[in-house]
CSV table of C-alpha atoms and ligand atoms in Angstrom, one decimal:
chain,number,residue,atom,x,y,z
A,112,MET,CA,21.6,-7.2,-28.2
A,113,GLU,CA,17.9,-7.7,-28.8
A,114,LYS,CA,15.8,-6.5,-25.9
A,115,SER,CA,14.0,-9.9,-25.9
A,116,GLN,CA,17.2,-11.5,-24.8
A,117,LEU,CA,17.6,-9.2,-21.8
A,118,ILE,CA,16.1,-9.4,-18.4
A,119,ASN,CA,14.2,-6.6,-16.6
A,120,LEU,CA,16.4,-5.8,-13.5
A,121,ILE,CA,13.3,-4.5,-11.6
A,122,GLY,CA,12.0,-7.3,-9.5
A,123,ILE,CA,15.2,-9.4,-9.5
A,124,PRO,CA,15.7,-10.7,-6.0
A,125,GLU,CA,18.8,-9.3,-4.2
A,126,ALA,CA,20.3,-12.8,-3.7
A,127,ARG,CA,20.0,-13.5,-7.4
A,128,LEU,CA,21.6,-10.3,-8.5
A,129,LYS,CA,24.5,-10.9,-6.0
A,130,ALA,CA,24.9,-14.4,-7.4
A,131,THR,CA,25.1,-13.1,-10.9
A,132,LEU,CA,27.7,-10.5,-9.9
A,133,ALA,CA,29.7,-13.1,-8.0
A,134,GLU,CA,29.8,-15.2,-11.2
A,135,TRP,CA,31.3,-12.1,-12.9
A,136,GLY,CA,33.8,-11.8,-10.1
A,137,ILE,CA,32.2,-8.6,-8.7
A,138,ALA,CA,31.9,-7.9,-5.0
A,139,PRO,CA,28.3,-8.3,-3.4
A,140,TYR,CA,28.2,-4.6,-2.3
A,141,ARG,CA,28.0,-3.6,-6.0
A,142,ALA,CA,24.6,-5.3,-6.1
A,143,LEU,CA,23.4,-3.1,-3.3
A,144,GLN,CA,24.6,0.0,-5.2
A,145,VAL,CA,22.6,-1.2,-8.2
A,146,LEU,CA,19.5,-1.7,-6.1
A,147,ASN,CA,20.0,1.8,-4.6
A,148,TRP,CA,20.1,3.4,-8.1
A,149,ILE,CA,17.0,1.6,-9.2
A,150,TYR,CA,14.7,1.9,-6.2
A,151,ASN,CA,15.9,5.0,-4.5
A,152,TYR,CA,17.2,7.2,-7.4
A,153,GLN,CA,14.8,5.6,-9.9
A,154,VAL,CA,17.5,5.5,-12.5
A,155,GLU,CA,16.7,3.5,-15.6
A,156,ARG,CA,20.0,3.8,-17.5
A,157,PHE,CA,23.1,2.0,-16.5
A,158,ASP,CA,25.4,4.8,-17.7
A,159,GLU,CA,23.8,7.1,-15.0
A,160,MET,CA,25.0,4.6,-12.2
A,161,THR,CA,28.1,6.7,-11.8
A,162,ASN,CA,29.6,4.9,-8.8
A,163,LEU,CA,29.9,1.7,-10.8
A,164,SER,CA,32.9,1.0,-13.1
A,165,LYS,CA,32.4,1.6,-16.8
A,166,ASP,CA,33.1,-2.1,-17.3
A,167,LEU,CA,30.3,-3.2,-14.9
A,168,ARG,CA,27.8,-0.7,-16.4
A,169,GLY,CA,28.5,-2.1,-19.8
A,170,ARG,CA,28.1,-5.7,-18.6
A,171,LEU,CA,24.9,-4.9,-16.9
A,172,ALA,CA,23.6,-3.3,-20.1
A,173,ARG,CA,24.4,-6.4,-22.0
A,174,HIS,CA,22.3,-8.6,-19.7
A,175,TYR,CA,19.6,-6.4,-18.3
A,176,TYR,CA,17.2,-3.4,-18.9
A,177,VAL,CA,15.2,-1.4,-16.4
A,178,GLU,CA,11.6,-0.8,-17.3
A,179,LEU,CA,8.3,0.0,-15.5
A,180,PRO,CA,4.9,-1.1,-16.8
A,181,LYS,CA,3.4,1.7,-18.9
A,182,ILE,CA,0.5,3.7,-17.7
A,183,ALA,CA,-2.0,3.6,-20.6
A,184,GLU,CA,-4.7,5.7,-19.0
A,185,GLN,CA,-5.6,7.6,-15.9
A,186,THR,CA,-9.2,8.0,-14.8
A,187,PHE,CA,-10.1,10.6,-12.2
A,188,SER,CA,-12.9,10.2,-9.7
A,189,LYS,CA,-14.7,13.2,-8.2
A,190,ASP,CA,-13.6,12.0,-4.7
A,191,GLY,CA,-9.9,12.4,-5.7
A,192,THR,CA,-9.3,8.7,-6.4
A,193,ILE,CA,-7.3,8.0,-9.5
A,194,LYS,CA,-7.5,4.7,-11.4
A,195,TYR,CA,-4.4,3.7,-13.5
A,196,LEU,CA,-4.7,1.4,-16.4
A,197,PHE,CA,-1.4,-0.4,-17.2
A,198,ASP,CA,-0.2,-1.9,-20.4
A,199,LEU,CA,1.9,-5.0,-19.7
A,200,ALA,CA,4.6,-6.3,-22.0
A,201,ASN,CA,2.4,-9.3,-23.1
A,202,GLY,CA,-0.4,-7.0,-24.2
A,203,SER,CA,-2.6,-7.6,-21.1
A,204,GLN,CA,-3.9,-4.8,-19.0
A,205,VAL,CA,-4.3,-4.4,-15.2
A,206,GLU,CA,-5.5,-1.6,-13.0
A,207,SER,CA,-4.2,0.1,-9.8
A,208,VAL,CA,-6.2,2.6,-7.7
A,209,TRP,CA,-4.6,5.5,-5.8
A,210,MET,CA,-6.8,6.7,-2.9
A,211,PRO,CA,-5.9,9.9,-1.1
A,212,ASP,CA,-7.0,10.4,2.5
A,213,LYS,CA,-6.2,12.9,5.2
A,214,LYS,CA,-3.4,10.9,6.7
A,215,ARG,CA,-2.4,8.5,4.0
A,216,ASN,CA,-2.3,7.9,0.2
A,217,THR,CA,-3.0,4.3,-0.5
A,218,LEU,CA,-2.3,2.4,-3.7
A,219,CYS,CA,-4.3,-0.7,-4.4
A,220,ILE,CA,-2.3,-2.9,-6.7
A,221,SER,CA,-3.1,-5.9,-8.9
A,222,THR,CA,-1.3,-9.3,-8.8
A,223,GLN,CA,-3.0,-11.2,-11.6
A,224,VAL,CA,-4.8,-10.4,-14.9
A,225,GLY,CA,-8.3,-11.5,-13.9
A,226,CYS,CA,-8.8,-14.1,-11.2
A,227,ARG,CA,-9.8,-17.8,-11.1
A,228,LEU,CA,-11.5,-17.6,-7.7
A,229,ALA,CA,-14.8,-16.3,-9.2
A,230,CYS,CA,-16.3,-14.6,-6.1
A,231,SER,CA,-19.8,-13.7,-7.2
A,232,PHE,CA,-19.7,-10.1,-5.9
A,233,CYS,CA,-16.5,-9.2,-7.8
A,234,LEU,CA,-16.2,-8.0,-11.4
A,235,THR,CA,-12.6,-9.2,-11.7
A,236,GLY,CA,-13.8,-12.7,-10.9
A,237,THR,CA,-16.0,-12.7,-14.0
A,238,LEU,CA,-12.9,-12.6,-16.2
A,239,GLY,CA,-11.4,-15.9,-15.1
A,240,LEU,CA,-7.6,-16.0,-14.8
A,241,LYS,CA,-5.8,-14.6,-17.8
A,242,GLY,CA,-2.3,-14.6,-16.4
A,243,ASN,CA,0.0,-13.9,-13.5
A,244,LEU,CA,2.0,-10.7,-13.0
A,245,SER,CA,5.7,-10.8,-12.7
A,246,THR,CA,7.5,-9.3,-9.7
A,247,ALA,CA,8.5,-6.4,-11.9
A,248,GLU,CA,4.9,-5.8,-12.9
A,249,ILE,CA,3.7,-5.9,-9.3
A,250,ILE,CA,6.2,-3.5,-7.8
A,251,GLY,CA,6.3,-1.5,-11.1
A,252,GLN,CA,2.7,-0.4,-10.5
A,253,TYR,CA,3.9,1.3,-7.3
A,254,MET,CA,7.0,2.8,-8.8
A,255,ALA,CA,5.2,4.0,-12.0
A,256,VAL,CA,2.4,5.7,-10.1
A,257,ASN,CA,4.7,7.3,-7.6
A,258,ARG,CA,6.8,8.7,-10.5
A,259,GLU,CA,3.6,10.4,-11.8
A,260,LEU,CA,2.5,11.9,-8.6
A,261,PRO,CA,3.7,15.1,-7.1
A,262,LYS,CA,5.8,14.8,-3.9
A,263,VAL,CA,3.0,15.8,-1.6
A,264,ASP,CA,0.8,12.9,-3.0
A,265,GLN,CA,3.4,10.1,-2.9
A,266,ILE,CA,2.1,6.7,-1.9
A,267,THR,CA,2.3,6.0,1.8
A,268,ASN,CA,0.4,2.6,2.0
A,269,ILE,CA,0.0,-0.3,-0.4
A,270,VAL,CA,-2.8,-2.8,-0.4
A,271,PHE,CA,-2.7,-6.0,-2.4
A,272,MET,CA,-6.4,-5.9,-3.1
A,273,GLY,CA,-6.6,-5.1,-6.8
A,274,MET,CA,-7.2,-7.6,-9.6
A,275,GLY,CA,-6.3,-11.2,-8.6
A,276,GLU,CA,-5.7,-13.4,-5.6
A,277,PRO,CA,-2.2,-12.5,-4.4
A,278,LEU,CA,-1.5,-15.9,-2.9
A,279,ASP,CA,-2.5,-17.6,-6.1
A,280,ASN,CA,0.6,-15.9,-7.7
A,281,TYR,CA,2.7,-16.9,-4.7
A,282,GLN,CA,6.4,-16.6,-5.7
A,283,PRO,CA,6.3,-13.3,-7.6
A,284,VAL,CA,4.2,-11.7,-4.8
A,285,CYS,CA,6.6,-12.9,-2.1
A,286,GLU,CA,9.6,-11.6,-4.1
A,287,ALA,CA,7.7,-8.3,-4.5
A,288,LEU,CA,7.1,-8.0,-0.8
A,289,ARG,CA,10.7,-8.8,0.0
A,290,LEU,CA,12.0,-6.0,-2.3
A,291,MET,CA,9.3,-3.6,-1.1
A,292,THR,CA,10.3,-4.1,2.6
A,293,SER,CA,14.0,-4.5,2.2
A,294,PRO,CA,16.1,-1.7,3.7
A,295,ARG,CA,18.5,-2.3,0.8
A,296,ALA,CA,15.8,-1.8,-1.9
A,297,MET,CA,12.4,0.0,-1.6
A,298,ARG,CA,12.5,0.6,2.2
A,299,ILE,CA,8.7,0.5,2.7
A,300,SER,CA,7.6,-0.3,6.2
A,301,ASN,CA,5.9,-3.7,6.4
A,302,ARG,CA,3.3,-1.9,8.6
A,303,ARG,CA,2.2,0.0,5.5
A,304,ILE,CA,1.6,-2.9,3.3
A,305,THR,CA,-1.5,-5.2,3.5
A,306,LEU,CA,-1.8,-8.5,1.7
A,307,SER,CA,-5.4,-9.6,1.2
A,308,THR,CA,-6.5,-13.1,0.5
A,309,ALA,CA,-9.7,-14.9,-0.1
A,310,GLY,CA,-8.4,-17.7,2.1
A,311,LEU,CA,-6.1,-20.0,0.3
A,312,VAL,CA,-5.3,-22.0,3.4
A,313,ASP,CA,-2.4,-24.0,2.0
A,314,LYS,CA,-0.7,-20.8,0.8
A,315,ILE,CA,-1.4,-19.0,4.1
A,316,GLU,CA,0.4,-21.9,5.9
A,317,GLN,CA,3.3,-21.5,3.5
A,318,PHE,CA,3.3,-17.7,4.0
A,319,LYS,CA,3.6,-18.1,7.8
A,320,ASN,CA,7.2,-19.2,7.2
A,321,GLU,CA,8.2,-16.4,4.8
A,322,ASN,CA,9.1,-13.9,7.6
A,323,LEU,CA,7.3,-11.2,5.7
A,324,PRO,CA,5.4,-9.5,8.6
A,325,VAL,CA,3.1,-7.3,6.4
A,326,ASN,CA,-0.5,-6.9,7.4
A,327,LEU,CA,-2.8,-9.7,6.5
A,328,ALA,CA,-6.4,-9.2,5.4
A,329,ILE,CA,-8.9,-12.0,4.9
A,330,SER,CA,-11.8,-11.5,2.6
A,331,LEU,CA,-14.4,-13.4,4.7
A,332,ASN,CA,-17.8,-12.1,3.7
A,333,ALA,CA,-20.0,-14.8,5.3
A,334,THR,CA,-20.5,-16.5,8.5
A,335,GLU,CA,-22.0,-19.8,7.3
A,336,ASP,CA,-20.4,-22.2,4.8
A,337,SER,CA,-23.6,-22.5,2.8
A,338,THR,CA,-23.5,-18.7,2.1
A,339,ARG,CA,-19.8,-18.6,1.6
A,340,ASN,CA,-19.8,-21.5,-0.8
A,341,GLU,CA,-22.3,-19.5,-2.9
A,342,ILE,CA,-20.4,-16.2,-3.0
A,343,MET,CA,-16.8,-17.5,-2.7
A,344,PRO,CA,-16.4,-20.9,-4.3
A,345,ILE,CA,-13.0,-21.3,-2.7
A,346,ASN,CA,-14.9,-22.0,0.5
A,347,LYS,CA,-15.8,-25.4,-0.7
A,348,LYS,CA,-12.1,-26.3,-0.6
A,349,TYR,CA,-11.3,-24.3,2.6
A,350,PRO,CA,-14.4,-23.9,4.8
A,351,ILE,CA,-14.7,-21.2,7.3
A,352,ARG,CA,-13.5,-23.3,10.3
A,353,VAL,CA,-10.5,-24.5,8.5
A,354,LEU,CA,-9.6,-21.0,7.5
A,355,LEU,CA,-10.0,-19.6,10.9
A,356,ASP,CA,-8.1,-22.4,12.6
A,357,CYS,CA,-5.2,-21.7,10.3
A,358,LEU,CA,-5.4,-18.0,11.3
A,359,ARG,CA,-5.4,-18.8,15.0
A,360,SER,CA,-1.7,-19.9,14.7
A,361,TYR,CA,-0.7,-17.0,12.4
A,362,PRO,CA,2.6,-15.5,13.6
A,363,LEU,CA,1.4,-12.0,14.4
A,364,LYS,CA,3.8,-9.4,15.8
A,365,PRO,CA,2.7,-7.9,19.1
A,366,THR,CA,-0.1,-5.3,18.7
A,367,ARG,CA,-0.8,-6.4,15.2
A,368,ARG,CA,-4.2,-7.8,14.1
A,369,ILE,CA,-5.7,-9.6,11.2
A,370,THR,CA,-8.1,-7.5,9.2
A,371,PHE,CA,-11.3,-9.3,8.2
A,372,GLU,CA,-13.0,-7.8,5.1
A,373,TYR,CA,-16.7,-8.3,5.0
A,374,VAL,CA,-18.6,-7.1,1.9
A,375,LEU,CA,-22.1,-6.5,3.0
A,376,LEU,CA,-24.7,-7.9,0.5
A,377,LYS,CA,-28.3,-7.0,1.2
A,378,GLY,CA,-30.4,-10.1,2.2
A,379,ILE,CA,-27.3,-12.4,1.8
A,380,ASN,CA,-24.9,-11.9,4.7
A,381,ASP,CA,-26.2,-8.7,6.5
A,382,THR,CA,-28.6,-10.1,9.1
A,383,PRO,CA,-28.4,-9.7,12.9
A,384,GLY,CA,-27.7,-13.4,13.0
A,385,ASP,CA,-24.7,-12.9,10.7
A,386,ALA,CA,-23.3,-10.2,13.0
A,387,LYS,CA,-23.7,-12.5,16.0
A,388,ARG,CA,-22.1,-15.4,14.3
A,389,LEU,CA,-19.2,-13.2,13.1
A,390,ALA,CA,-18.5,-12.1,16.6
A,391,LYS,CA,-18.4,-15.7,17.7
A,392,LEU,CA,-16.3,-17.0,14.8
A,393,LEU,CA,-13.5,-14.4,15.3
A,394,HIS,CA,-13.4,-14.9,19.1
A,395,GLY,CA,-9.8,-15.3,20.2
A,396,ILE,CA,-8.2,-14.0,16.9
A,397,PRO,CA,-6.7,-10.5,17.2
A,398,SER,CA,-9.0,-8.9,14.7
A,399,LYS,CA,-10.1,-5.7,13.0
A,400,ILE,CA,-13.2,-5.8,10.9
A,401,ASN,CA,-13.8,-3.7,7.8
A,402,LEU,CA,-17.4,-3.6,6.6
A,403,ILE,CA,-17.6,-2.8,2.9
A,404,PRO,CA,-21.1,-2.0,1.6
A,405,PHE,CA,-21.3,-3.7,-1.8
A,406,ASN,CA,-20.2,-1.7,-4.8
A,407,GLY,CA,-22.5,-2.4,-7.7
A,408,PHE,CA,-21.6,-3.1,-11.3
A,409,ALA,CA,-23.9,-3.7,-14.3
A,410,GLU,CA,-23.7,-7.5,-14.3
A,411,SER,CA,-24.6,-7.9,-10.7
A,412,ASP,CA,-27.9,-8.3,-9.0
A,413,TYR,CA,-26.5,-7.7,-5.5
A,414,GLN,CA,-27.2,-4.6,-3.6
A,415,ALA,CA,-25.7,-2.9,-0.6
A,416,PRO,CA,-27.9,-3.0,2.6
A,417,ALA,CA,-29.7,0.1,3.7
A,418,GLU,CA,-27.6,2.4,5.9
A,419,ALA,CA,-29.6,1.4,9.0
A,420,ALA,CA,-28.8,-2.3,8.5
A,421,ILE,CA,-25.1,-1.5,8.0
A,422,LEU,CA,-25.0,0.6,11.2
A,423,ALA,CA,-26.8,-2.0,13.2
A,424,PHE,CA,-24.3,-4.7,12.0
A,425,GLN,CA,-21.4,-2.5,13.1
A,426,LYS,CA,-23.1,-1.6,16.4
A,427,TYR,CA,-23.5,-5.2,17.4
A,428,LEU,CA,-19.8,-6.0,16.7
A,429,LEU,CA,-18.7,-2.9,18.5
A,430,SER,CA,-20.7,-4.0,21.5
A,431,LYS,CA,-18.6,-7.2,21.4
A,432,ASN,CA,-15.5,-5.1,21.6
A,433,TYR,CA,-14.3,-5.5,18.1
A,434,SER,CA,-12.7,-2.7,16.1
A,435,VAL,CA,-15.1,-2.2,13.3
A,436,PHE,CA,-14.9,0.2,10.4
A,437,ILE,CA,-17.3,1.0,7.6
A,438,ARG,CA,-15.1,1.4,4.6
A,439,LYS,CA,-16.0,4.4,2.5
A,440,ASN,CA,-16.6,3.5,-1.1
A,441,ARG,CA,-13.8,5.2,-3.1
A,442,GLY,CA,-13.9,5.8,-6.8
A,443,THR,CA,-17.2,4.2,-7.5
A,444,ASP,CA,-17.9,6.6,-10.3
A,445,ILE,CA,-14.8,5.3,-12.2
A,446,LEU,CA,-15.3,1.6,-11.3
A,447,GLY,CA,-12.3,1.9,-9.1
A,448,ALA,CA,-13.8,0.6,-5.9
A,449,CYS,CA,-13.3,-2.8,-4.2
A,450,GLY,CA,-14.4,-5.6,-6.5
A,451,GLN,CA,-14.9,-3.3,-9.5
A,452,LEU,CA,-11.6,-3.7,-11.2
A,453,ALA,CA,-11.6,-5.4,-14.6
A,454,ALA,CA,-9.5,-3.3,-16.9
A,455,ARG,CA,-10.5,-2.1,-20.3
A,456,SER,CA,-9.7,-5.4,-22.0
A,457,PHE,CA,-12.8,-6.8,-20.3
A,458,LYS,CA,-15.0,-3.9,-21.3
A,459,GLU,CA,-13.9,-4.2,-25.0
A,460,THR,CA,-14.4,-7.9,-25.3
A,461,SER,CA,-17.6,-8.3,-23.2
A,462,VAL,CA,-20.7,-6.4,-22.4
A,463,THR,CA,-20.4,-2.7,-21.7
A,464,VAL,CA,-19.7,-1.9,-18.1
A,465,SER,CA,-21.4,1.3,-17.2
A,466,SER,CA,-19.9,3.7,-14.7
B,578,LIG,S1,-12.7,-10.9,-4.7
B,578,LIG,FE1,-10.5,-11.2,-5.0
B,578,LIG,S2,-10.3,-13.5,-4.9
B,578,LIG,FE2,-12.4,-13.1,-5.3
B,578,LIG,S3,-12.7,-13.1,-7.5
B,578,LIG,FE3,-12.3,-10.9,-6.9
B,578,LIG,S4,-10.1,-10.7,-7.2
B,578,LIG,FE4,-10.5,-12.9,-7.1
């Protein structure tokens, strides 16, 4: 059978696999055995799934294949960060970034090729939306990188903060999260996964009902609509108040908080007035604030504030009893930091991006 007529088994929801096996007259527990082979033993050939009958293995092989996205290139930063460039089946490319730290190894994964939200401080946003990743391509980034890494460096945490707006690719992202956190599939604790959104309020409302209690991060980046409209055009559709009101009823588990990401742009959103407004806006929402000094790229005129301004911003919020962290820039020398991902396809078809 031609491969083009087969389906990648990676990313297929458990319920769908069970339904297919049921049509074949096969008991549902066989689906769980298949998931176990794929996600825990990382087996890619059906004839290695030795607890399945020969007949079932043959049948699976006639309908499915198992394939991870291909790592086309790895770029190493002097701070230990590794950027992975993936070739997708349709010829597009996306990037993931692995960031080692003392206590955790975090993988930042992509959900779209490019992004339609056009935030002005983000290189991905300059691409426009080129396409959505499938569930297989989303979880495949994690599986492919982990397969490359030595045991000691295995990924402990996943952040959906790479290329794309995760909630703009809603169904594949939810299916990826379900497989990642399922005890019958990838078995990753939902506490170790963070979904970041620029604030698609209609999709956050929908996500509230998915029963996927992963961490939620909001890319806020401004305290006034006039500024946020400028730097994040999505704010014209969902202004700050509307976004925060939606978050006030977000079904957080006890002790969990919503993370607010705040990219600090010199002279734009870094004033003492901004710090004051931010403290007021987040009042009543269980919050954690990550301050991210802007990571430059060639096409951008923005700059990071001076260190003293960043520290003063943090100090004010700390004085209002918020947990506030200044996020270290990781992988800036390889364009691997927040807002710098654009994949080689962009560099080849547009102006040169200097690192
Ligand atoms: S910051 Fe996120 S949502 Fe905004 S353009 Fe970049 S990838 Fe898209």
